[in-house]
Short mmCIF file of C-alpha atoms in Angstrom, two decimals:
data_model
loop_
_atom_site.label_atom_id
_atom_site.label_comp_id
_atom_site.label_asym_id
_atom_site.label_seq_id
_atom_site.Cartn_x
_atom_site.Cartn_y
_atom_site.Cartn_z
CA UNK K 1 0.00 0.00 0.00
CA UNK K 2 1.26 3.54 -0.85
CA UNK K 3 1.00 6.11 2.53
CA UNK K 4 1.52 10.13 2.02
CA UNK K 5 3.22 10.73 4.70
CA UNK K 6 3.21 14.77 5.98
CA UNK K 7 5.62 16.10 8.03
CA UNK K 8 7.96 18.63 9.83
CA UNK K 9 11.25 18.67 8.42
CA UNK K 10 12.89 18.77 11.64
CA UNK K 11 12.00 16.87 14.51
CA UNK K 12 11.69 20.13 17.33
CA UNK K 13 9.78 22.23 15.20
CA UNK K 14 6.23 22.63 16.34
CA UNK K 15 3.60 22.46 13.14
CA UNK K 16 2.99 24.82 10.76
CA UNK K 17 1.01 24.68 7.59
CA UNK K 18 3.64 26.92 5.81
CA UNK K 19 6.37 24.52 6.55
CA UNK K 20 4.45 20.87 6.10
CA UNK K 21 6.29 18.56 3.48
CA UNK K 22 4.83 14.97 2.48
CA UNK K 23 6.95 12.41 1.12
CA UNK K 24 5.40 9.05 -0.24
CA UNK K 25 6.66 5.32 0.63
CA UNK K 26 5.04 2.06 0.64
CA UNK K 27 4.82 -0.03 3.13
CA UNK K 28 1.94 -3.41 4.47
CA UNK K 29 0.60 -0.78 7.23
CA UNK K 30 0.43 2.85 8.51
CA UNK K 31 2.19 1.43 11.37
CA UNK K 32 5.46 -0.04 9.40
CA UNK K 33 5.58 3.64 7.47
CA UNK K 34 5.58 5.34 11.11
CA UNK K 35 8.50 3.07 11.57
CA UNK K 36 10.10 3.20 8.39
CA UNK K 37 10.47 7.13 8.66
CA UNK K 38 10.91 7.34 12.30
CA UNK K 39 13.95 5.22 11.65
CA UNK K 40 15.63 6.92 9.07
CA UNK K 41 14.90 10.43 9.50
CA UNK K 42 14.60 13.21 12.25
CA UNK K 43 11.50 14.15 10.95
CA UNK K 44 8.34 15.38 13.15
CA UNK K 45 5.30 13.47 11.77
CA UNK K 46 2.14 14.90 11.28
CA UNK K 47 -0.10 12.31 9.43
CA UNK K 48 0.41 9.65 7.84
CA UNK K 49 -2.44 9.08 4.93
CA UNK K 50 -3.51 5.76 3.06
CA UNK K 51 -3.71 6.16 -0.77
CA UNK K 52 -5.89 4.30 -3.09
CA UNK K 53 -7.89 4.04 -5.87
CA UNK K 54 -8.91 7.55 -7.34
CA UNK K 55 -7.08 9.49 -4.81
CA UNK K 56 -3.51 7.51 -4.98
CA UNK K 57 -4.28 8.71 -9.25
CA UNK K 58 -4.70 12.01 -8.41
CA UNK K 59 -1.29 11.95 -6.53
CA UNK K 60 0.56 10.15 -8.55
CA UNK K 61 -0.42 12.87 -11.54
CA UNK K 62 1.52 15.33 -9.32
CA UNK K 63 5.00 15.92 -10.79
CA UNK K 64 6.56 15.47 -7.54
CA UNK K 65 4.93 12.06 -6.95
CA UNK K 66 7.93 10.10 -5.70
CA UNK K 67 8.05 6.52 -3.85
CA UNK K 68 10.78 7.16 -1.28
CA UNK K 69 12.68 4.09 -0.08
CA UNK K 70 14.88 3.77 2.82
CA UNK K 71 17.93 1.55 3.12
CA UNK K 72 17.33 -1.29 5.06
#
């Protein structure tokens, strides 16, 4: 399954709209993406999002749709 993933860029920084990035990684749950970018970044989640069907098409027609993967 394919999870948007929105977040702080650094891990102190209290939420703001203006500074919210989303990166997008699969993963079998919500709870192995927590993981997955709790382990390999400092980042300060927000929400992690499920994508499918007509809404994972309307992401992916974004330029900046990207799967990230992590090194394992």
């Amino acid at each position: 399954m394919i999870f948007k993933v929105l977040y702080q860029p650094q891990e102190n920084e209290n939420p703001s709209r203006e500074n919210t990035q989303s990166l997008y990684l699969e993963a079998d749950t919500e709870v192995t993406a927590r993981q997955l970018v709790q382990d390999n970044t400092n980042y300060n989640i927000e929400f992690i999002e499920p994508l499918t069907g007509k809404h994972l098409e309307y992401e992916q027609e974004n330029p900046d749709f990207k799967l990230t993967e992590f090194n394992k």
